[in-house]
mmCIF file of C-alpha atoms and ligand atoms in Angstrom:
data_model
loop_
_atom_site.group_PDB
_atom_site.id
_atom_site.type_symbol
_atom_site.label_atom_id
_atom_site.label_comp_id
_atom_site.label_asym_id
_atom_site.label_seq_id
_atom_site.Cartn_x
_atom_site.Cartn_y
_atom_site.Cartn_z
ATOM 1 C CA UNK J 40 -49.208 51.789 53.281
ATOM 2 C CA UNK J 41 -52.108 53.074 51.214
ATOM 3 C CA UNK J 42 -55.429 54.761 51.677
ATOM 4 C CA UNK J 43 -58.315 53.288 49.709
ATOM 5 C CA UNK J 44 -61.375 55.450 49.328
ATOM 6 C CA UNK J 45 -64.488 54.863 47.249
ATOM 7 C CA UNK J 46 -67.653 56.896 47.686
ATOM 8 C CA UNK J 47 -70.952 57.274 45.933
ATOM 9 C CA UNK J 48 -73.118 60.193 46.954
ATOM 10 C CA UNK J 49 -76.174 61.367 45.080
ATOM 11 C CA UNK J 50 -77.606 64.843 45.545
ATOM 12 C CA UNK J 51 -80.327 66.527 43.546
ATOM 13 C CA UNK J 52 -78.012 68.000 40.915
ATOM 14 C CA UNK J 53 -74.752 66.359 41.748
ATOM 15 C CA UNK J 54 -73.250 62.888 41.975
ATOM 16 C CA UNK J 55 -69.952 62.135 43.676
ATOM 17 C CA UNK J 56 -68.562 58.878 42.326
ATOM 18 C CA UNK J 57 -64.912 58.289 43.190
ATOM 19 C CA UNK J 58 -62.600 55.365 43.744
ATOM 20 C CA UNK J 59 -58.922 55.902 44.563
ATOM 21 C CA UNK J 60 -55.962 54.195 46.142
ATOM 22 C CA UNK J 61 -53.014 56.392 47.119
ATOM 23 C CA UNK J 62 -49.880 56.199 49.243
ATOM 24 C CA UNK J 63 -50.707 57.214 52.791
ATOM 25 C CA UNK J 64 -47.955 59.814 53.044
ATOM 26 C CA UNK J 65 -47.079 63.346 52.028
ATOM 27 C CA UNK J 66 -49.488 65.924 50.647
ATOM 28 C CA UNK J 67 -52.276 64.934 48.269
ATOM 29 C CA UNK J 68 -53.960 67.942 46.671
ATOM 30 C CA UNK J 69 -57.598 67.660 45.601
ATOM 31 C CA UNK J 70 -57.827 70.103 42.722
ATOM 32 C CA UNK J 71 -60.684 71.059 40.452
ATOM 33 C CA UNK J 72 -63.202 73.752 39.599
ATOM 34 C CA UNK J 73 -65.751 75.069 42.039
ATOM 35 C CA UNK J 74 -68.547 72.587 42.660
ATOM 36 C CA UNK J 75 -66.680 69.520 41.355
ATOM 37 C CA UNK J 76 -66.944 67.757 44.708
ATOM 38 C CA UNK J 77 -63.641 68.335 46.489
ATOM 39 C CA UNK J 78 -65.220 69.284 49.809
ATOM 40 C CA UNK J 79 -67.800 66.511 49.489
ATOM 41 C CA UNK J 80 -65.001 63.957 49.076
ATOM 42 C CA UNK J 81 -63.127 65.340 52.077
ATOM 43 C CA UNK J 82 -66.303 65.323 54.174
ATOM 44 C CA UNK J 83 -67.035 61.746 53.108
ATOM 45 C CA UNK J 84 -63.538 60.755 54.252
ATOM 46 C CA UNK J 85 -64.195 62.433 57.581
ATOM 47 C CA UNK J 86 -67.529 60.656 57.952
ATOM 48 C CA UNK J 87 -69.306 64.027 57.934
ATOM 49 C CA UNK J 88 -71.150 63.070 54.744
ATOM 50 C CA UNK J 89 -72.927 59.783 55.136
ATOM 51 C CA UNK J 90 -72.801 57.969 51.829
ATOM 52 C CA UNK J 91 -72.185 54.573 50.314
ATOM 53 C CA UNK J 92 -68.570 53.554 50.025
ATOM 54 C CA UNK J 93 -65.498 52.286 51.744
ATOM 55 C CA UNK J 94 -62.471 53.809 53.375
ATOM 56 C CA UNK J 95 -59.391 51.973 54.540
ATOM 57 C CA UNK J 96 -56.138 53.300 55.949
ATOM 58 C CA UNK J 97 -53.730 50.413 55.671
ATOM 59 C CA UNK J 98 -55.354 47.605 57.615
ATOM 60 C CA UNK J 99 -57.726 49.911 59.442
ATOM 61 C CA UNK J 100 -61.278 50.122 58.145
ATOM 62 C CA UNK J 101 -63.214 53.345 58.665
ATOM 63 C CA UNK J 102 -66.109 52.506 56.406
ATOM 64 C CA UNK J 103 -67.316 49.526 54.401
ATOM 65 C CA UNK J 104 -70.579 47.844 53.397
ATOM 66 C CA UNK J 105 -72.566 47.771 56.590
ATOM 67 C CA UNK J 106 -69.911 49.485 58.683
ATOM 68 C CA UNK J 107 -69.574 53.201 59.349
ATOM 69 C CA UNK J 108 -67.115 54.514 61.913
ATOM 70 C CA UNK J 109 -68.482 57.800 63.272
ATOM 71 C CA UNK J 110 -66.396 60.925 62.791
ATOM 72 C CA UNK J 111 -65.381 61.244 66.426
ATOM 73 C CA UNK J 112 -63.778 57.805 66.302
ATOM 74 C CA UNK J 113 -61.820 58.476 63.112
ATOM 75 C CA UNK J 114 -58.328 59.626 64.026
ATOM 76 C CA UNK J 115 -58.281 62.699 61.824
ATOM 77 C CA UNK J 116 -57.827 66.433 61.997
ATOM 78 C CA UNK J 117 -60.090 68.639 59.874
ATOM 79 C CA UNK J 118 -59.424 72.308 59.187
ATOM 80 C CA UNK J 119 -62.076 74.351 57.408
ATOM 81 C CA UNK J 120 -61.773 77.450 55.216
ATOM 82 C CA UNK J 121 -62.353 79.629 58.221
ATOM 83 C CA UNK J 122 -60.970 78.329 61.458
ATOM 84 C CA UNK J 123 -63.543 77.727 64.154
ATOM 85 C CA UNK J 124 -61.523 78.183 67.319
ATOM 86 C CA UNK J 125 -62.891 78.282 70.841
ATOM 87 C CA UNK J 126 -63.185 82.048 71.187
ATOM 88 C CA UNK J 127 -63.167 82.037 74.997
ATOM 89 C CA UNK J 128 -59.904 80.073 75.181
ATOM 90 C CA UNK J 129 -56.362 81.317 74.697
ATOM 91 C CA UNK J 130 -54.242 79.988 71.840
ATOM 92 C CA UNK J 131 -52.592 77.660 74.358
ATOM 93 C CA UNK J 132 -56.024 76.514 75.526
ATOM 94 C CA UNK J 133 -57.098 75.830 71.959
ATOM 95 C CA UNK J 134 -53.937 73.881 71.222
ATOM 96 C CA UNK J 135 -54.342 71.789 74.341
ATOM 97 C CA UNK J 136 -57.991 71.053 73.748
ATOM 98 C CA UNK J 137 -57.597 67.742 71.928
ATOM 99 C CA UNK J 138 -54.139 67.047 73.255
ATOM 100 C CA UNK J 139 -55.300 66.875 76.881
ATOM 101 C CA UNK J 140 -57.971 64.361 76.020
ATOM 102 C CA UNK J 141 -55.456 61.878 74.637
ATOM 103 C CA UNK J 142 -53.680 59.424 76.916
ATOM 104 C CA UNK J 143 -49.970 60.377 76.927
ATOM 105 C CA UNK J 144 -49.008 57.118 75.211
ATOM 106 C CA UNK J 145 -51.260 57.966 72.250
ATOM 107 C CA UNK J 146 -49.619 61.366 71.621
ATOM 108 C CA UNK J 147 -47.463 61.184 68.530
ATOM 109 C CA UNK J 148 -46.791 64.908 68.159
ATOM 110 C CA UNK J 149 -45.116 67.104 70.793
ATOM 111 C CA UNK J 150 -46.665 70.454 71.698
ATOM 112 C CA UNK J 151 -43.318 72.231 71.568
ATOM 113 C CA UNK J 152 -42.713 70.993 68.008
ATOM 114 C CA UNK J 153 -46.101 72.105 66.731
ATOM 115 C CA UNK J 154 -45.644 75.529 68.350
ATOM 116 C CA UNK J 155 -42.250 75.797 66.699
ATOM 117 C CA UNK J 156 -43.298 74.559 63.221
ATOM 118 C CA UNK J 157 -46.264 76.906 63.065
ATOM 119 C CA UNK J 158 -44.560 79.900 64.686
ATOM 120 C CA UNK J 159 -47.125 80.028 67.504
ATOM 121 C CA UNK J 160 -44.877 80.880 70.468
ATOM 122 C CA UNK J 161 -45.620 84.648 70.478
ATOM 123 C CA UNK J 162 -49.366 83.993 70.333
ATOM 124 C CA UNK J 163 -49.825 81.433 73.089
ATOM 125 C CA UNK J 164 -51.370 83.832 75.605
ATOM 126 C CA UNK J 165 -53.608 85.635 73.099
ATOM 127 C CA UNK J 166 -57.319 84.994 73.095
ATOM 128 C CA UNK J 167 -58.565 83.292 69.940
ATOM 129 C CA UNK J 168 -60.906 86.240 69.327
ATOM 130 C CA UNK J 169 -57.900 88.602 69.037
ATOM 131 C CA UNK J 170 -56.199 86.739 66.189
ATOM 132 C CA UNK J 171 -55.935 87.609 62.496
ATOM 133 C CA UNK J 172 -57.295 85.166 59.916
ATOM 134 C CA UNK J 173 -53.833 83.769 59.163
ATOM 135 C CA UNK J 174 -53.019 83.341 62.844
ATOM 136 C CA UNK J 175 -56.342 81.583 63.416
ATOM 137 C CA UNK J 176 -55.582 79.105 60.642
ATOM 138 C CA UNK J 177 -52.147 78.377 62.086
ATOM 139 C CA UNK J 178 -53.712 77.681 65.468
ATOM 140 C CA UNK J 179 -56.435 75.518 63.876
ATOM 141 C CA UNK J 180 -53.814 73.437 62.062
ATOM 142 C CA UNK J 181 -51.761 73.169 65.257
ATOM 143 C CA UNK J 182 -54.816 72.119 67.258
ATOM 144 C CA UNK J 183 -55.672 69.470 64.668
ATOM 145 C CA UNK J 184 -52.108 68.119 64.679
ATOM 146 C CA UNK J 185 -52.054 67.893 68.446
ATOM 147 C CA UNK J 186 -54.864 65.355 68.384
ATOM 148 C CA UNK J 187 -52.193 63.032 66.860
ATOM 149 C CA UNK J 188 -54.272 62.276 63.767
ATOM 150 C CA UNK J 189 -53.553 59.539 61.231
ATOM 151 C CA UNK J 190 -54.860 61.897 58.562
ATOM 152 C CA UNK J 191 -55.047 65.677 58.306
ATOM 153 C CA UNK J 192 -57.795 67.067 56.068
ATOM 154 C CA UNK J 193 -57.370 70.716 55.075
ATOM 155 C CA UNK J 194 -60.244 72.283 53.156
ATOM 156 C CA UNK J 195 -58.988 75.386 51.345
ATOM 157 C CA UNK J 196 -57.261 76.579 54.501
ATOM 158 C CA UNK J 197 -55.854 79.679 52.796
ATOM 159 C CA UNK J 198 -58.745 80.724 50.594
ATOM 160 C CA UNK J 199 -60.183 83.248 53.049
ATOM 161 C CA UNK J 200 -56.809 84.908 53.663
ATOM 162 C CA UNK J 201 -55.238 87.922 51.993
ATOM 163 C CA UNK J 202 -52.037 87.641 49.970
ATOM 164 C CA UNK J 203 -49.778 88.661 52.814
ATOM 165 C CA UNK J 204 -51.248 86.093 55.217
ATOM 166 C CA UNK J 205 -51.002 83.401 52.536
ATOM 167 C CA UNK J 206 -47.387 84.292 51.975
ATOM 168 C CA UNK J 207 -46.712 83.879 55.681
ATOM 169 C CA UNK J 208 -48.440 80.528 56.069
ATOM 170 C CA UNK J 209 -47.324 78.719 52.919
ATOM 171 C CA UNK J 210 -43.713 78.235 54.024
ATOM 172 C CA UNK J 211 -44.974 76.876 57.344
ATOM 173 C CA UNK J 212 -47.173 74.334 55.607
ATOM 174 C CA UNK J 213 -44.289 73.246 53.421
ATOM 175 C CA UNK J 214 -42.657 70.225 54.861
ATOM 176 C CA UNK J 215 -45.356 69.818 57.540
ATOM 177 C CA UNK J 216 -46.341 66.380 56.241
ATOM 178 C CA UNK J 217 -42.725 65.260 56.220
ATOM 179 C CA UNK J 218 -42.019 66.644 59.691
ATOM 180 C CA UNK J 219 -45.141 65.311 61.330
ATOM 181 C CA UNK J 220 -45.432 62.155 59.204
ATOM 182 C CA UNK J 221 -49.143 62.883 59.101
ATOM 183 C CA UNK J 222 -50.507 62.452 55.572
ATOM 184 C CA UNK J 223 -52.377 65.542 54.403
ATOM 185 C CA UNK J 224 -55.316 65.831 51.998
ATOM 186 C CA UNK J 225 -55.439 69.419 50.840
ATOM 187 C CA UNK J 226 -58.398 70.870 48.941
ATOM 188 C CA UNK J 227 -57.600 73.886 46.796
ATOM 189 C CA UNK J 228 -58.271 75.536 43.498
ATOM 190 C CA UNK J 229 -55.075 77.569 43.614
ATOM 191 C CA UNK J 230 -52.401 76.127 41.294
ATOM 192 C CA UNK J 231 -49.704 77.911 43.298
ATOM 193 C CA UNK J 232 -50.617 75.986 46.442
ATOM 194 C CA UNK J 233 -50.510 72.692 44.549
ATOM 195 C CA UNK J 234 -47.132 73.540 43.021
ATOM 196 C CA UNK J 235 -45.716 74.412 46.386
ATOM 197 C CA UNK J 236 -47.131 71.816 48.668
ATOM 198 C CA UNK J 237 -48.325 68.759 46.808
ATOM 199 C CA UNK J 238 -46.592 65.461 46.260
ATOM 200 C CA UNK J 239 -49.481 64.240 44.140
ATOM 201 C CA UNK J 240 -52.654 65.716 42.690
ATOM 202 C CA UNK J 241 -56.136 64.255 42.403
ATOM 203 C CA UNK J 242 -57.784 66.136 39.526
ATOM 204 C CA UNK J 243 -61.554 66.230 39.938
ATOM 205 C CA UNK J 244 -64.350 67.299 37.652
ATOM 206 C CA UNK J 245 -68.125 66.854 37.837
ATOM 207 C CA UNK J 246 -67.961 64.653 40.912
ATOM 208 C CA UNK J 247 -65.396 62.278 39.426
ATOM 209 C CA UNK J 248 -61.644 61.776 39.529
ATOM 210 C CA UNK J 249 -60.105 62.495 36.135
ATOM 211 C CA UNK J 250 -56.439 61.781 36.891
ATOM 212 C CA UNK J 251 -54.216 61.070 39.824
ATOM 213 C CA UNK J 252 -50.717 62.310 39.053
ATOM 214 C CA UNK J 253 -47.472 62.912 40.852
ATOM 215 C CA UNK J 254 -46.745 66.642 40.822
ATOM 216 C CA UNK J 255 -44.188 66.040 38.098
ATOM 217 C CA UNK J 256 -46.655 64.143 35.926
ATOM 218 C CA UNK J 257 -49.299 66.770 36.585
ATOM 219 C CA UNK J 258 -46.972 69.467 35.305
ATOM 220 C CA UNK J 259 -45.862 67.525 32.270
ATOM 221 C CA UNK J 260 -49.345 67.465 30.725
ATOM 222 C CA UNK J 261 -49.493 70.318 28.240
ATOM 223 C CA UNK J 262 -53.210 70.680 28.961
ATOM 224 C CA UNK J 263 -52.853 70.421 32.728
ATOM 225 C CA UNK J 264 -55.736 72.104 34.562
ATOM 226 C CA UNK J 265 -53.027 73.705 36.711
ATOM 227 C CA UNK J 266 -52.050 75.863 33.717
ATOM 228 C CA UNK J 267 -55.442 77.463 33.135
ATOM 229 C CA UNK J 268 -54.667 80.837 34.732
ATOM 230 C CA UNK J 269 -51.042 81.612 34.044
ATOM 231 C CA UNK J 270 -50.046 79.187 31.315
ATOM 232 C CA UNK J 271 -47.661 76.268 31.603
ATOM 233 C CA UNK J 272 -45.106 76.143 34.407
ATOM 234 C CA UNK J 273 -42.285 73.871 35.483
ATOM 235 C CA UNK J 274 -41.296 73.207 39.062
ATOM 236 C CA UNK J 275 -37.733 72.224 39.877
ATOM 237 C CA UNK J 276 -36.726 70.937 43.280
ATOM 238 C CA UNK J 277 -33.281 71.790 44.567
ATOM 239 C CA UNK J 278 -31.082 73.383 47.186
ATOM 240 C CA UNK J 279 -30.375 77.065 47.697
ATOM 241 C CA UNK J 280 -26.712 77.827 48.392
ATOM 242 C CA UNK J 281 -24.892 80.796 49.933
ATOM 243 C CA UNK J 282 -25.296 84.123 48.132
ATOM 244 C CA UNK J 283 -22.205 85.428 46.382
ATOM 245 C CA UNK J 284 -20.895 88.982 46.910
ATOM 246 C CA UNK J 285 -22.024 89.850 43.347
ATOM 247 C CA UNK J 286 -25.661 89.283 44.387
ATOM 248 C CA UNK J 287 -26.230 85.885 42.740
ATOM 249 C CA UNK J 288 -27.461 82.914 44.740
ATOM 250 C CA UNK J 289 -26.996 79.399 43.379
ATOM 251 C CA UNK J 290 -29.909 76.989 43.183
ATOM 252 C CA UNK J 291 -28.482 73.541 42.595
ATOM 253 C CA UNK J 292 -30.190 70.310 41.669
ATOM 254 C CA UNK J 293 -28.591 67.031 40.620
ATOM 255 C CA UNK J 294 -25.350 68.695 39.571
ATOM 256 C CA UNK J 295 -27.066 71.498 37.629
ATOM 257 C CA UNK J 296 -27.251 75.120 38.702
ATOM 258 C CA UNK J 297 -29.604 78.025 38.133
ATOM 259 C CA UNK J 298 -28.784 81.491 39.417
ATOM 260 C CA UNK J 299 -31.205 83.506 41.466
ATOM 261 C CA UNK J 300 -30.734 87.246 41.438
ATOM 262 C CA UNK J 301 -33.481 88.487 43.745
ATOM 263 C CA UNK J 302 -32.367 88.787 47.369
ATOM 264 C CA UNK J 303 -33.918 86.043 49.516
ATOM 265 C CA UNK J 304 -36.545 87.181 52.005
ATOM 266 C CA UNK J 305 -35.426 84.529 54.451
ATOM 267 C CA UNK J 306 -32.725 81.872 54.451
ATOM 268 C CA UNK J 307 -33.890 78.626 52.862
ATOM 269 C CA UNK J 308 -32.208 75.415 51.862
ATOM 270 C CA UNK J 309 -34.531 72.914 50.131
ATOM 271 C CA UNK J 310 -36.936 74.731 47.867
ATOM 272 C CA UNK J 311 -39.003 74.532 44.728
ATOM 273 C CA UNK J 312 -38.340 76.847 41.825
ATOM 274 C CA UNK J 313 -41.173 77.900 39.530
ATOM 275 C CA UNK J 314 -40.458 78.669 35.912
ATOM 276 C CA UNK J 315 -43.174 79.954 33.599
ATOM 277 C CA UNK J 316 -42.943 78.322 30.174
ATOM 278 C CA UNK J 317 -43.362 81.764 28.605
ATOM 279 C CA UNK J 318 -40.155 82.853 30.397
ATOM 280 C CA UNK J 319 -38.125 80.176 28.622
ATOM 281 C CA UNK J 320 -36.662 80.790 25.145
ATOM 282 C CA UNK J 321 -34.796 78.205 23.111
ATOM 283 C CA UNK J 322 -31.550 78.416 21.183
ATOM 284 C CA UNK J 323 -29.753 75.807 19.092
ATOM 285 C CA UNK J 324 -26.429 76.786 20.693
ATOM 286 C CA UNK J 325 -25.343 78.182 24.044
ATOM 287 C CA UNK J 326 -25.228 81.968 23.760
ATOM 288 C CA UNK J 327 -22.095 83.629 25.116
ATOM 289 C CA UNK J 328 -23.030 87.337 25.113
ATOM 290 C CA UNK J 329 -26.530 87.668 26.473
ATOM 291 C CA UNK J 330 -27.943 89.116 29.646
ATOM 292 C CA UNK J 331 -29.831 85.921 30.424
ATOM 293 C CA UNK J 332 -27.895 84.235 33.224
ATOM 294 C CA UNK J 333 -29.502 80.858 33.100
ATOM 295 C CA UNK J 334 -28.889 78.566 30.148
ATOM 296 C CA UNK J 335 -29.320 74.830 30.414
ATOM 297 C CA UNK J 336 -29.075 72.040 27.865
ATOM 298 C CA UNK J 337 -32.488 70.590 27.080
ATOM 299 C CA UNK J 338 -33.514 67.522 25.095
ATOM 300 C CA UNK J 339 -36.810 67.975 23.319
ATOM 301 C CA UNK J 340 -39.428 65.343 24.089
ATOM 302 C CA UNK J 341 -42.425 66.770 22.244
ATOM 303 C CA UNK J 342 -43.719 69.904 20.639
ATOM 304 C CA UNK J 343 -47.416 70.614 21.266
ATOM 305 C CA UNK J 344 -49.572 73.251 19.623
ATOM 306 C CA UNK J 345 -50.523 75.810 22.282
ATOM 307 C CA UNK J 346 -52.323 79.125 22.427
ATOM 308 C CA UNK J 347 -52.691 81.087 19.223
ATOM 309 C CA UNK J 348 -49.544 81.003 17.148
ATOM 310 C CA UNK J 349 -47.552 79.432 19.994
ATOM 311 C CA UNK J 350 -46.185 75.977 20.730
ATOM 312 C CA UNK J 351 -45.343 74.323 24.007
ATOM 313 C CA UNK J 352 -42.028 72.515 23.899
ATOM 314 C CA UNK J 353 -41.683 69.777 26.510
ATOM 315 C CA UNK J 354 -38.092 68.843 27.185
ATOM 316 C CA UNK J 355 -35.933 67.230 29.792
ATOM 317 C CA UNK J 356 -32.887 68.691 31.467
ATOM 318 C CA UNK J 357 -29.623 66.773 31.794
ATOM 319 C CA UNK J 358 -30.821 65.336 35.125
ATOM 320 C CA UNK J 359 -34.086 64.121 33.634
ATOM 321 C CA UNK J 360 -36.311 66.803 35.202
ATOM 322 C CA UNK J 361 -38.896 68.172 32.793
ATOM 323 C CA UNK J 362 -38.877 71.776 31.607
ATOM 324 C CA UNK J 363 -41.490 73.460 29.433
ATOM 325 C CA UNK J 364 -40.868 76.327 27.016
ATOM 326 C CA UNK J 365 -43.563 78.285 25.255
ATOM 327 C CA UNK J 366 -42.365 79.893 22.045
ATOM 328 C CA UNK J 367 -43.935 81.051 18.804
ATOM 329 C CA UNK J 368 -44.855 78.398 16.246
ATOM 330 C CA UNK J 369 -42.885 80.496 13.764
ATOM 331 C CA UNK J 370 -39.673 80.185 15.820
ATOM 332 C CA UNK J 371 -40.229 76.460 16.276
ATOM 333 C CA UNK J 372 -40.312 76.012 12.510
ATOM 334 C CA UNK J 373 -37.373 78.369 12.008
ATOM 335 C CA UNK J 374 -35.242 76.390 14.464
ATOM 336 C CA UNK J 375 -36.485 73.103 13.008
ATOM 337 C CA UNK J 376 -37.347 71.788 16.474
ATOM 338 C CA UNK J 377 -37.906 68.040 16.595
ATOM 339 C CA UNK J 378 -38.175 65.273 19.139
ATOM 340 C CA UNK J 379 -34.838 64.092 20.517
ATOM 341 C CA UNK J 380 -33.031 67.268 19.461
ATOM 342 C CA UNK J 381 -30.703 68.953 21.942
ATOM 343 C CA UNK J 382 -31.227 72.677 22.403
ATOM 344 C CA UNK J 383 -30.485 75.278 25.073
ATOM 345 C CA UNK J 384 -33.125 76.697 27.358
ATOM 346 C CA UNK J 385 -32.595 80.377 28.079
ATOM 347 C CA UNK J 386 -34.470 81.052 31.271
ATOM 348 C CA UNK J 387 -35.413 84.688 31.683
ATOM 349 C CA UNK J 388 -36.940 84.548 35.125
ATOM 350 C CA UNK J 389 -37.297 82.089 37.930
ATOM 351 C CA UNK J 390 -39.351 82.426 41.091
ATOM 352 C CA UNK J 391 -38.309 80.746 44.269
ATOM 353 C CA UNK J 392 -41.378 79.382 46.048
ATOM 354 C CA UNK J 393 -40.634 80.497 49.588
HETATM 355 N N1 ATP N 24 -75.275 70.346 51.782
HETATM 356 C C1 ATP N 24 -75.493 70.295 50.469
HETATM 357 N N2 ATP N 24 -76.720 70.032 49.983
HETATM 358 C C2 ATP N 24 -76.953 69.983 48.661
HETATM 359 N N3 ATP N 24 -76.008 70.158 47.727
HETATM 360 C C3 ATP N 24 -74.772 70.439 48.158
HETATM 361 C C4 ATP N 24 -74.442 70.504 49.538
HETATM 362 N N4 ATP N 24 -73.121 70.784 49.664
HETATM 363 C C5 ATP N 24 -72.662 70.881 48.404
HETATM 364 N N5 ATP N 24 -73.631 70.663 47.496
HETATM 365 C C6 ATP N 24 -73.480 70.635 46.027
HETATM 366 O O1 ATP N 24 -72.640 69.535 45.732
HETATM 367 C C7 ATP N 24 -71.737 69.880 44.682
HETATM 368 C C8 ATP N 24 -70.298 69.667 45.137
HETATM 369 O O2 ATP N 24 -69.993 70.592 46.154
HETATM 370 P P1 ATP N 24 -68.573 70.667 46.851
HETATM 371 O O3 ATP N 24 -68.686 71.700 47.922
HETATM 372 O O4 ATP N 24 -68.159 69.306 47.228
HETATM 373 O O5 ATP N 24 -67.658 71.173 45.653
HETATM 374 P P2 ATP N 24 -66.183 71.816 45.715
HETATM 375 O O6 ATP N 24 -65.430 71.233 44.582
HETATM 376 O O7 ATP N 24 -65.609 71.622 47.077
HETATM 377 O O8 ATP N 24 -66.504 73.334 45.458
HETATM 378 P P3 ATP N 24 -65.740 74.680 45.959
HETATM 379 O O9 ATP N 24 -64.374 74.651 45.350
HETATM 380 O O10 ATP N 24 -66.596 75.772 45.430
HETATM 381 O O11 ATP N 24 -65.718 74.615 47.470
HETATM 382 C C9 ATP N 24 -72.060 71.283 44.288
HETATM 383 O O12 ATP N 24 -72.935 71.221 43.176
HETATM 384 C C10 ATP N 24 -72.765 71.854 45.494
HETATM 385 O O13 ATP N 24 -73.676 72.854 45.111
#
């Protein structure tokens, strides 16, 4: 099933002009610089921004020429940057607000599950006015889910939170779309949130959609807008195994293994691993006597010029997953790197996204 959305909205100094068709599942990140129209697109989907266009979820039409379904009839949950909870109600009261108004047969999400997924059990009796920013957002997401929406729209839900609160919520958001089967549209300008949560990315600029990529495609563009802050990164999906007595923890994916050496903050199984291209060196041969634990065979796909005096080497691992290495242009010439060549990636650091 797909979602088809096309909107045209003209403001004094801004035009939103988008047309997209995407799978109606998983997490779609809307990513782009401030003012590019991410929130306007989300609001248009919600019917909060009245503009020309059409919106279809599978066979269901929410908007078309001459037809506009009002927001309250659209089965969607919307969570803003700062959660607007009912201050006079308890957390339980907030969660039940939409849930109670639905006939039991229309409820697709169980209260107990939402409370469990979002870690809300200890907060149920608290008043909304007593909660921290991160707790408020968890309740707002829970309340939205309990209206059994066909679509969950999250507008920079973490942007007003401090690092610690973000760190607490991100793992809870991970897997939420899969667990609830509610497709999520997630507005952000934080690459880390895209890398962690997204299945696909809609790149926006100046009111238009520039690309729609799977996360893997998005990260294989050497000039990906996701790389603007920290440089190029690769994300590898895999499974975290049991830690060994020597302190190493295996991260396995498609028969390959990378070793983690930092103790895990909490037990995890499926996870994404983030590798900065500047933490990957290349060697023509496997190196036996080095401190770098992680060495994987890599086939070079392309070598791109990068920042001053550097090149970005795009390669694929034995299982086909892409990996990027940023090395000096001098070393690339010295090693004679060329497309199709097999080399070894020496990975100096990996970060588990948990
Ligand atoms: N209510 C409004 N009236 C007039 N112009 C608006 C209104 N809301 C937004 N705009 C303008 O429309 C453009 C797109 O805004 P929008 O909030 O959709 O961008 P954004 O990508 O979500 O930005 P940010 O990441 O900063 O939230 C901007 O130029 C903004 O100034």
